[in-house]
Amino acid sequence: MTPKYAAAALSALIAYFAYHAFAGEQGLGRWTDLQQELSEKQAELDAITAANDVLRRDIARLTPGRVDPDLVEIMAREDLNLVYADEIIIINDSSGAAF
């Protein structure tokens, strides 16, 4: 093999590996995409962990023998739409309909 063909073959080999290093399936472009995806998943995990902590605190406050009456009242008002008999209810029409 002449040096001219060896240089061309070596250049082609370097070009092949350089292309796959930057644009290949596991190249630098994919690496930056994975870093972005990782940060999004980390933010999602943090939000889920925070919500889980809130639920754990609520469970601790509802443990038999240590029930927090304020939490029970809040839950009854929000989840069951319960009100006291002497309260006035104002309905806010947020649909934007004109009367």
mmCIF file of C-alpha atoms in Angstrom:
data_model
loop_
_atom_site.group_PDB
_atom_site.id
_atom_site.type_symbol
_atom_site.label_atom_id
_atom_site.label_comp_id
_atom_site.label_asym_id
_atom_site.label_seq_id
_atom_site.Cartn_x
_atom_site.Cartn_y
_atom_site.Cartn_z
ATOM 1 C CA MET A 1 0.000 0.000 0.000
ATOM 2 C CA THR A 2 1.416 3.347 -0.945
ATOM 3 C CA PRO A 3 1.632 6.170 1.587
ATOM 4 C CA LYS A 4 -0.953 8.090 -0.430
ATOM 5 C CA TYR A 5 -3.587 5.346 0.040
ATOM 6 C CA ALA A 6 -2.601 4.833 3.656
ATOM 7 C CA ALA A 7 -3.088 8.531 4.367
ATOM 8 C CA ALA A 8 -6.484 8.477 2.630
ATOM 9 C CA ALA A 9 -7.557 5.374 4.564
ATOM 10 C CA LEU A 10 -6.375 6.911 7.843
ATOM 11 C CA SER A 11 -8.217 10.166 7.022
ATOM 12 C CA ALA A 12 -11.398 8.236 6.252
ATOM 13 C CA LEU A 13 -11.068 6.297 9.506
ATOM 14 C CA ILE A 14 -10.572 9.495 11.501
ATOM 15 C CA ALA A 15 -13.531 11.119 9.751
ATOM 16 C CA TYR A 16 -15.698 8.091 10.530
ATOM 17 C CA PHE A 17 -14.870 8.156 14.238
ATOM 18 C CA ALA A 18 -15.129 11.960 14.424
ATOM 19 C CA TYR A 19 -18.595 11.857 12.871
ATOM 20 C CA HIS A 20 -19.801 9.223 15.333
ATOM 21 C CA ALA A 21 -18.200 11.046 18.260
ATOM 22 C CA PHE A 22 -20.287 14.154 17.552
ATOM 23 C CA ALA A 23 -23.415 13.038 15.711
ATOM 24 C CA GLY A 24 -23.632 9.345 16.443
ATOM 25 C CA GLU A 25 -26.157 7.530 18.579
ATOM 26 C CA GLN A 26 -23.992 7.978 21.675
ATOM 27 C CA GLY A 27 -22.152 11.131 20.581
ATOM 28 C CA LEU A 28 -21.875 14.549 22.149
ATOM 29 C CA GLY A 29 -25.184 15.716 20.675
ATOM 30 C CA ARG A 30 -27.012 12.856 22.330
ATOM 31 C CA TRP A 31 -25.102 13.493 25.544
ATOM 32 C CA THR A 32 -26.381 17.082 25.750
ATOM 33 C CA ASP A 33 -29.931 15.850 25.071
ATOM 34 C CA LEU A 34 -29.567 13.323 27.873
ATOM 35 C CA GLN A 35 -28.271 16.006 30.251
ATOM 36 C CA GLN A 36 -31.355 18.130 29.507
ATOM 37 C CA GLU A 37 -33.635 15.134 30.018
ATOM 38 C CA LEU A 38 -31.845 14.328 33.269
ATOM 39 C CA SER A 39 -32.416 17.842 34.629
ATOM 40 C CA GLU A 40 -36.112 17.682 33.677
ATOM 41 C CA LYS A 41 -36.518 14.299 35.366
ATOM 42 C CA GLN A 42 -34.670 15.597 38.443
ATOM 43 C CA ALA A 43 -37.088 18.539 38.686
ATOM 44 C CA GLU A 44 -40.019 16.145 38.307
ATOM 45 C CA LEU A 45 -38.575 13.910 41.031
ATOM 46 C CA ASP A 46 -38.146 16.901 43.350
ATOM 47 C CA ALA A 47 -41.777 17.919 42.832
ATOM 48 C CA ILE A 48 -43.007 14.376 43.469
ATOM 49 C CA THR A 49 -40.815 14.092 46.562
ATOM 50 C CA ALA A 50 -42.200 17.362 47.922
ATOM 51 C CA ALA A 51 -45.774 16.194 47.321
ATOM 52 C CA ASN A 52 -44.935 12.878 48.962
ATOM 53 C CA ASP A 53 -43.569 14.689 52.021
ATOM 54 C CA VAL A 54 -46.805 16.685 52.313
ATOM 55 C CA LEU A 55 -48.811 13.475 52.166
ATOM 56 C CA ARG A 56 -46.584 11.851 54.797
ATOM 57 C CA ARG A 57 -47.154 14.815 57.124
ATOM 58 C CA ASP A 58 -50.911 14.585 56.548
ATOM 59 C CA ILE A 59 -50.850 10.862 57.293
ATOM 60 C CA ALA A 60 -48.938 11.525 60.503
ATOM 61 C CA ARG A 61 -51.547 14.132 61.477
ATOM 62 C CA LEU A 62 -54.370 11.644 60.846
ATOM 63 C CA THR A 63 -52.876 8.749 62.805
ATOM 64 C CA PRO A 64 -55.433 7.309 65.256
ATOM 65 C CA GLY A 65 -54.904 8.739 68.710
ATOM 66 C CA ARG A 66 -53.234 11.876 67.313
ATOM 67 C CA VAL A 67 -55.866 13.185 64.878
ATOM 68 C CA ASP A 68 -55.538 16.894 64.097
ATOM 69 C CA PRO A 69 -59.081 18.350 64.089
ATOM 70 C CA ASP A 70 -58.031 21.321 61.960
ATOM 71 C CA LEU A 71 -56.774 19.032 59.194
ATOM 72 C CA VAL A 72 -59.978 16.988 59.328
ATOM 73 C CA GLU A 73 -62.011 20.189 58.940
ATOM 74 C CA ILE A 74 -59.882 21.378 56.004
ATOM 75 C CA MET A 75 -60.200 18.033 54.277
ATOM 76 C CA ALA A 76 -63.976 17.933 54.812
ATOM 77 C CA ARG A 77 -64.351 21.436 53.406
ATOM 78 C CA GLU A 78 -62.139 20.880 50.345
ATOM 79 C CA ASP A 79 -62.844 17.267 49.425
ATOM 80 C CA LEU A 80 -66.470 16.893 50.495
ATOM 81 C CA ASN A 81 -67.568 20.533 49.980
ATOM 82 C CA LEU A 82 -68.957 20.722 53.509
ATOM 83 C CA VAL A 83 -69.809 24.034 55.191
ATOM 84 C CA TYR A 84 -71.287 25.137 58.495
ATOM 85 C CA ALA A 85 -75.005 25.893 58.627
ATOM 86 C CA ASP A 86 -74.456 29.609 59.397
ATOM 87 C CA GLU A 87 -71.979 30.235 56.552
ATOM 88 C CA ILE A 88 -72.867 32.171 53.422
ATOM 89 C CA ILE A 89 -71.804 30.576 50.153
ATOM 90 C CA ILE A 90 -70.768 32.765 47.226
ATOM 91 C CA ILE A 91 -70.611 31.022 43.850
ATOM 92 C CA ASN A 92 -68.079 32.539 41.495
ATOM 93 C CA ASP A 93 -68.915 31.918 37.834
ATOM 94 C CA SER A 94 -65.470 31.682 36.304
ATOM 95 C CA SER A 95 -66.726 30.510 32.897
ATOM 96 C CA GLY A 96 -66.993 34.113 31.697
ATOM 97 C CA ALA A 97 -70.697 33.888 30.891
ATOM 98 C CA ALA A 98 -72.553 37.191 31.009
ATOM 99 C CA PHE A 99 -75.831 37.461 32.901
#
